[in-house]
PDB file of C-alpha atoms in Angstrom:
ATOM      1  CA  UNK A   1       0.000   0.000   0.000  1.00  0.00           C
ATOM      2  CA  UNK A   2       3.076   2.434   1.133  1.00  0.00           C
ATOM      3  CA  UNK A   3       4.348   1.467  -2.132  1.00  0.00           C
ATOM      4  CA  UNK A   4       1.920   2.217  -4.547  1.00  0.00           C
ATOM      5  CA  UNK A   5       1.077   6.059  -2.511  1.00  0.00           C
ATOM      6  CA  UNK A   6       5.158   6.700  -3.226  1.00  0.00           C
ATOM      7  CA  UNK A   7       4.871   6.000  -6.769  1.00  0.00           C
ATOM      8  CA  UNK A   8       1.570   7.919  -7.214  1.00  0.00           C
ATOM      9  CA  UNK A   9       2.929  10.842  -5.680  1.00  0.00           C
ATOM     10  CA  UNK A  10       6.087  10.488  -7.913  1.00  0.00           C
ATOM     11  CA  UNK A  11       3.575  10.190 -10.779  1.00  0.00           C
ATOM     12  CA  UNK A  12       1.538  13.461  -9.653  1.00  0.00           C
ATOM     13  CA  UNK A  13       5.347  15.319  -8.886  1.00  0.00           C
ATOM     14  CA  UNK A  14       6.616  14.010 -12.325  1.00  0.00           C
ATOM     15  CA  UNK A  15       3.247  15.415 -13.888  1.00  0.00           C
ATOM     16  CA  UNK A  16       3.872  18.655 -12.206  1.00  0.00           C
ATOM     17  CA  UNK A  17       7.741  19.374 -13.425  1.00  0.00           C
ATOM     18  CA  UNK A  18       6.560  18.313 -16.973  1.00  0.00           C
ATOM     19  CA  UNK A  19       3.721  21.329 -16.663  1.00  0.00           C
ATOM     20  CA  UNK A  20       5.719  23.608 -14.946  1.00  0.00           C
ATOM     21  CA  UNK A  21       8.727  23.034 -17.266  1.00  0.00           C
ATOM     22  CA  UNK A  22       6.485  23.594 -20.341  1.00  0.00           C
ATOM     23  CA  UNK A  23       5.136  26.607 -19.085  1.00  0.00           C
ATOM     24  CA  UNK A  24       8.818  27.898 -18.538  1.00  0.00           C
ATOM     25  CA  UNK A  25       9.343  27.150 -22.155  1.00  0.00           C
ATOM     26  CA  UNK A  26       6.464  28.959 -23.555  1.00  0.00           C
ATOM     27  CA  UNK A  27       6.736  32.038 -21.594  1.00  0.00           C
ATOM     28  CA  UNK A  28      10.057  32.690 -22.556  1.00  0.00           C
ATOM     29  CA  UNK A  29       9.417  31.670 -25.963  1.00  0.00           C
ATOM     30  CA  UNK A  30       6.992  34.443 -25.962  1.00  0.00           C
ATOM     31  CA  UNK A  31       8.950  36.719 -24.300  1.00  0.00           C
ATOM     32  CA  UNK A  32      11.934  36.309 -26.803  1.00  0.00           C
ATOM     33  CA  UNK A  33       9.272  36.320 -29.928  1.00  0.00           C
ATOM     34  CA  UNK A  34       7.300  39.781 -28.603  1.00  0.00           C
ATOM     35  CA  UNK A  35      11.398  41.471 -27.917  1.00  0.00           C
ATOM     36  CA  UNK A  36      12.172  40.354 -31.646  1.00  0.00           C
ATOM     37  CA  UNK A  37       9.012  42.937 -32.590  1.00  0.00           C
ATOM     38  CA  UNK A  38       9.922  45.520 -30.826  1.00  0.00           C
ATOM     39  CA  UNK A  39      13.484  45.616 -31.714  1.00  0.00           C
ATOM     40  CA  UNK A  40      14.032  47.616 -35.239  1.00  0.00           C
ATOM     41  CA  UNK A  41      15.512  45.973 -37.836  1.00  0.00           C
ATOM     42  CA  UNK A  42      19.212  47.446 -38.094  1.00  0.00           C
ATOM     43  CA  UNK A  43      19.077  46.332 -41.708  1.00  0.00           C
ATOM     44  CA  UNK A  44      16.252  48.691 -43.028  1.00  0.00           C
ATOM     45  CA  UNK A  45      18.041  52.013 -41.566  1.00  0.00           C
ATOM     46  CA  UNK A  46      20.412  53.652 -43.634  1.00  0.00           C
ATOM     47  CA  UNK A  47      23.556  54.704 -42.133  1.00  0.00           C
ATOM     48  CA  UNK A  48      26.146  56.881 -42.993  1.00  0.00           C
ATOM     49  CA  UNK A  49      29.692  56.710 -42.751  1.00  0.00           C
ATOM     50  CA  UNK A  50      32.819  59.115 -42.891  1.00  0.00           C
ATOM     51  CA  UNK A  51      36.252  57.213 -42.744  1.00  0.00           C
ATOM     52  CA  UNK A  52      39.131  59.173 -41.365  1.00  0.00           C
ATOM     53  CA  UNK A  53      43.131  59.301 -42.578  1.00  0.00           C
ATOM     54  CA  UNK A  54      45.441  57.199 -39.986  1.00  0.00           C
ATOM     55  CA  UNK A  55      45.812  59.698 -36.841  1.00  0.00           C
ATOM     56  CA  UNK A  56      48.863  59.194 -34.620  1.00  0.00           C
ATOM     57  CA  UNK A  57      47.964  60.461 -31.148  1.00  0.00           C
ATOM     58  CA  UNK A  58      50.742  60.452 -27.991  1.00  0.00           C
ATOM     59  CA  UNK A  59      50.197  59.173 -25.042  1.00  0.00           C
ATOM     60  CA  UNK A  60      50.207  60.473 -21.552  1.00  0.00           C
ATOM     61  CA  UNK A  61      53.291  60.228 -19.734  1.00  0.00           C
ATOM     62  CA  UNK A  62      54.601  57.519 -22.337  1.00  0.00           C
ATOM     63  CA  UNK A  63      57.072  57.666 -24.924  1.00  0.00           C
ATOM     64  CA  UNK A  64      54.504  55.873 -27.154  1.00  0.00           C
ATOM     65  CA  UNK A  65      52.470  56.619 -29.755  1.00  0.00           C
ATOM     66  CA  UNK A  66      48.745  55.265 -30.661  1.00  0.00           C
ATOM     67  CA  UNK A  67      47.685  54.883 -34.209  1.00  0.00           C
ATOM     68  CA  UNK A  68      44.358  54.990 -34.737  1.00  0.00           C
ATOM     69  CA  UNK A  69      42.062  55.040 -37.599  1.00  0.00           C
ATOM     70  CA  UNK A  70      38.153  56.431 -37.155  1.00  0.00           C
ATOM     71  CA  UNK A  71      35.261  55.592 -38.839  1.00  0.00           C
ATOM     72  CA  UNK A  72      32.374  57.549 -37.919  1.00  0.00           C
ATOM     73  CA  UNK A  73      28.549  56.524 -38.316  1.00  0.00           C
ATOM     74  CA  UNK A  74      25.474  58.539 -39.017  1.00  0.00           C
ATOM     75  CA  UNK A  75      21.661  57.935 -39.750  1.00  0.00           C
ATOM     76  CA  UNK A  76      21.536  61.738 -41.286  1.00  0.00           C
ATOM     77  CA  UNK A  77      23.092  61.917 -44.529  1.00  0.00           C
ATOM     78  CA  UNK A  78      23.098  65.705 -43.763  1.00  0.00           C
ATOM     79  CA  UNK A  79      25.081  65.276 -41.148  1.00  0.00           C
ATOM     80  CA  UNK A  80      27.523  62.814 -43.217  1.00  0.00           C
ATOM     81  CA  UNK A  81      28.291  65.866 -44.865  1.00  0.00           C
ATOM     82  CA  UNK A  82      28.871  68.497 -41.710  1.00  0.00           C
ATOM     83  CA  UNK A  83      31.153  65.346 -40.819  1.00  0.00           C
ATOM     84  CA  UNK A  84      33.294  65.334 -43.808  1.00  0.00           C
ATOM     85  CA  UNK A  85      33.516  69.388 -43.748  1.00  0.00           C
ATOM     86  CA  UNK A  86      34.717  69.116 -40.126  1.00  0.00           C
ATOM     87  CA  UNK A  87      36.923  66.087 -39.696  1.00  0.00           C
ATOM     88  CA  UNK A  88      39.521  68.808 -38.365  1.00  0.00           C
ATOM     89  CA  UNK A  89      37.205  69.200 -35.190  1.00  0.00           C
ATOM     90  CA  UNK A  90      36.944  65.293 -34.574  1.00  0.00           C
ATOM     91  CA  UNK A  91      40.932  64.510 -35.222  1.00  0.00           C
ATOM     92  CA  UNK A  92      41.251  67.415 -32.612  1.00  0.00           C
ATOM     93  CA  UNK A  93      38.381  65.913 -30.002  1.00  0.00           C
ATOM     94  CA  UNK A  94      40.263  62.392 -30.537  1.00  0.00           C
ATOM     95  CA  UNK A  95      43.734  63.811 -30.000  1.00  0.00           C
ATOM     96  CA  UNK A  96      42.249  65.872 -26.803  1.00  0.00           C
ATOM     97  CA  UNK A  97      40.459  62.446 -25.143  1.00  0.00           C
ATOM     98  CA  UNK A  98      43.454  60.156 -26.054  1.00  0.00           C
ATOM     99  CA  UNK A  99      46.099  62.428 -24.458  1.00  0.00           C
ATOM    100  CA  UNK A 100      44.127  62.360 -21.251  1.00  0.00           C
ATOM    101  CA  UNK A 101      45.091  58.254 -21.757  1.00  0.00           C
ATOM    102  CA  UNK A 102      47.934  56.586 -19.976  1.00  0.00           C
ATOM    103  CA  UNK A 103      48.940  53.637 -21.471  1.00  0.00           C
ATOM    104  CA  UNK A 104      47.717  51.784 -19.166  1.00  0.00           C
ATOM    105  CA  UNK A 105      44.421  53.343 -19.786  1.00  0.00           C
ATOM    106  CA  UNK A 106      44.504  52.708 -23.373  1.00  0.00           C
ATOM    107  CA  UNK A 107      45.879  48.500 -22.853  1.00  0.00           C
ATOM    108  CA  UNK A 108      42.659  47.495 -19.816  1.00  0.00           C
ATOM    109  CA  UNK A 109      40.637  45.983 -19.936  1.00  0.00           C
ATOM    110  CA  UNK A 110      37.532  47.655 -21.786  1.00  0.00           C
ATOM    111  CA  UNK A 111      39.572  50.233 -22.757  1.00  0.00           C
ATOM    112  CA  UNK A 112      38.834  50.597 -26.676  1.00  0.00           C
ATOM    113  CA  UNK A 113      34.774  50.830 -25.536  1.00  0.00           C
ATOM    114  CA  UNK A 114      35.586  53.359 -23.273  1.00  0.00           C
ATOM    115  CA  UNK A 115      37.531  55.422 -25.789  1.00  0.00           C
ATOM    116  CA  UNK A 116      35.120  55.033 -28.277  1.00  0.00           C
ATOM    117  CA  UNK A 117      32.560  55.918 -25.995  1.00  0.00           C
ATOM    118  CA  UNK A 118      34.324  59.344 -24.802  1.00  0.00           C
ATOM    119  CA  UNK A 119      34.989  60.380 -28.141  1.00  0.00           C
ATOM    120  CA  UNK A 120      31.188  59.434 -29.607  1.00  0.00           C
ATOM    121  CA  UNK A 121      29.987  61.694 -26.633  1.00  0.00           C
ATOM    122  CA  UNK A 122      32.257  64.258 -27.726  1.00  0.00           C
ATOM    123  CA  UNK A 123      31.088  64.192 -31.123  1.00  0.00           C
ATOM    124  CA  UNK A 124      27.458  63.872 -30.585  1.00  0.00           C
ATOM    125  CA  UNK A 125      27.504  66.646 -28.085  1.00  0.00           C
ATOM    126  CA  UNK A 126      29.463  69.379 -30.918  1.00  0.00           C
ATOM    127  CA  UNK A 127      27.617  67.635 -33.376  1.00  0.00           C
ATOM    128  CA  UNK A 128      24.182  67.497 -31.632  1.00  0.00           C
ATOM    129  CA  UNK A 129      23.540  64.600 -33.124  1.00  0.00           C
ATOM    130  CA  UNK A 130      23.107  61.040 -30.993  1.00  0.00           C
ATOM    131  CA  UNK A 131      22.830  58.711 -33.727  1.00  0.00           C
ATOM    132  CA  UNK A 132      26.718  59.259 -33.999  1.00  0.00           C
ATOM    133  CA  UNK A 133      28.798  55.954 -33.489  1.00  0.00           C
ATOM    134  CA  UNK A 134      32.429  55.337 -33.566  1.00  0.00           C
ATOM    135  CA  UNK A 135      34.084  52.779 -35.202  1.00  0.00           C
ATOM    136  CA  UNK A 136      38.210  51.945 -34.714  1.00  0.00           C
ATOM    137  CA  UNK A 137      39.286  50.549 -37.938  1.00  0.00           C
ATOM    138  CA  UNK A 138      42.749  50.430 -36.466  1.00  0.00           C
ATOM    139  CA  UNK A 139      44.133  50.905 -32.965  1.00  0.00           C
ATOM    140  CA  UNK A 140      47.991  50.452 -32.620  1.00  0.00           C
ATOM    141  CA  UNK A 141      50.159  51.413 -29.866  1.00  0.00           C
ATOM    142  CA  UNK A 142      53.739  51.914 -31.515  1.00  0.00           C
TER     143      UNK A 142
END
């Protein structure tokens, strides 16, 4: 009798985990399904970019040198142009945030996002423009 109550409550617990796990399933299913629709679709905005000439930037208190090569993203083909005109004002906002750099600065960990960070701020601030983004199609220390 003590047998057959252990395996019907294993039965009825067994039951249970199946339900629950399936419900687990579904709801994140769901979840991941509804973020997909709200997300936009990177691929059907049109970006703009401005590549940059190789900068060489020093480095704070260091006999090094970084090399560093920008390429800087838009969604306002407007502002691709403004970008192009000025590309004197963001060599000088990169040179100004990468002097403030030790080297150690610039080799951490997380140090590339951080720069590019800093100097996307920069931009987007003189530029008043937030859809800026900053790309490093090279990064050297020499």
């Amino acid at each position: 009798m003590k047998g057959k109550l252990n395996i019907k409550i294993l039965i009825i617990a067994l039951i249970i985990l199946i339900v629950a796990g399936v419900a687990v399933v579904f709801f994140l299913k769901s979840k991941a399904s509804s973020e997909e629709e709200k997300a936009p679709n990177p691929s059907s905005e049109v970006n703009y970019s401005v590549t940059m000439e190789d900068m060489y930037c020093n480095i704070k208190n260091s006999k090094r040198i970084l090399k560093i090569k920008l390429t800087i993203q838009t969604s306002d083909e407007n502002k691709k142009a403004i970008i192009e005109a000025k590309q004197f004002v963001i060599r000088d906002e990169a040179n100004k945030i990468i002097r403030n750099n030790t080297e150690e600065d610039l080799l951490g960990t997380g140090s590339m996002e951080n720069l590019k960070r800093a100097i996307q701020r920069s931009l987007s601030n003189y530029f008043a423009d937030e859809s800026i983004v900053v790309f490093f199609d090279e990064f050297v220390i020499q």
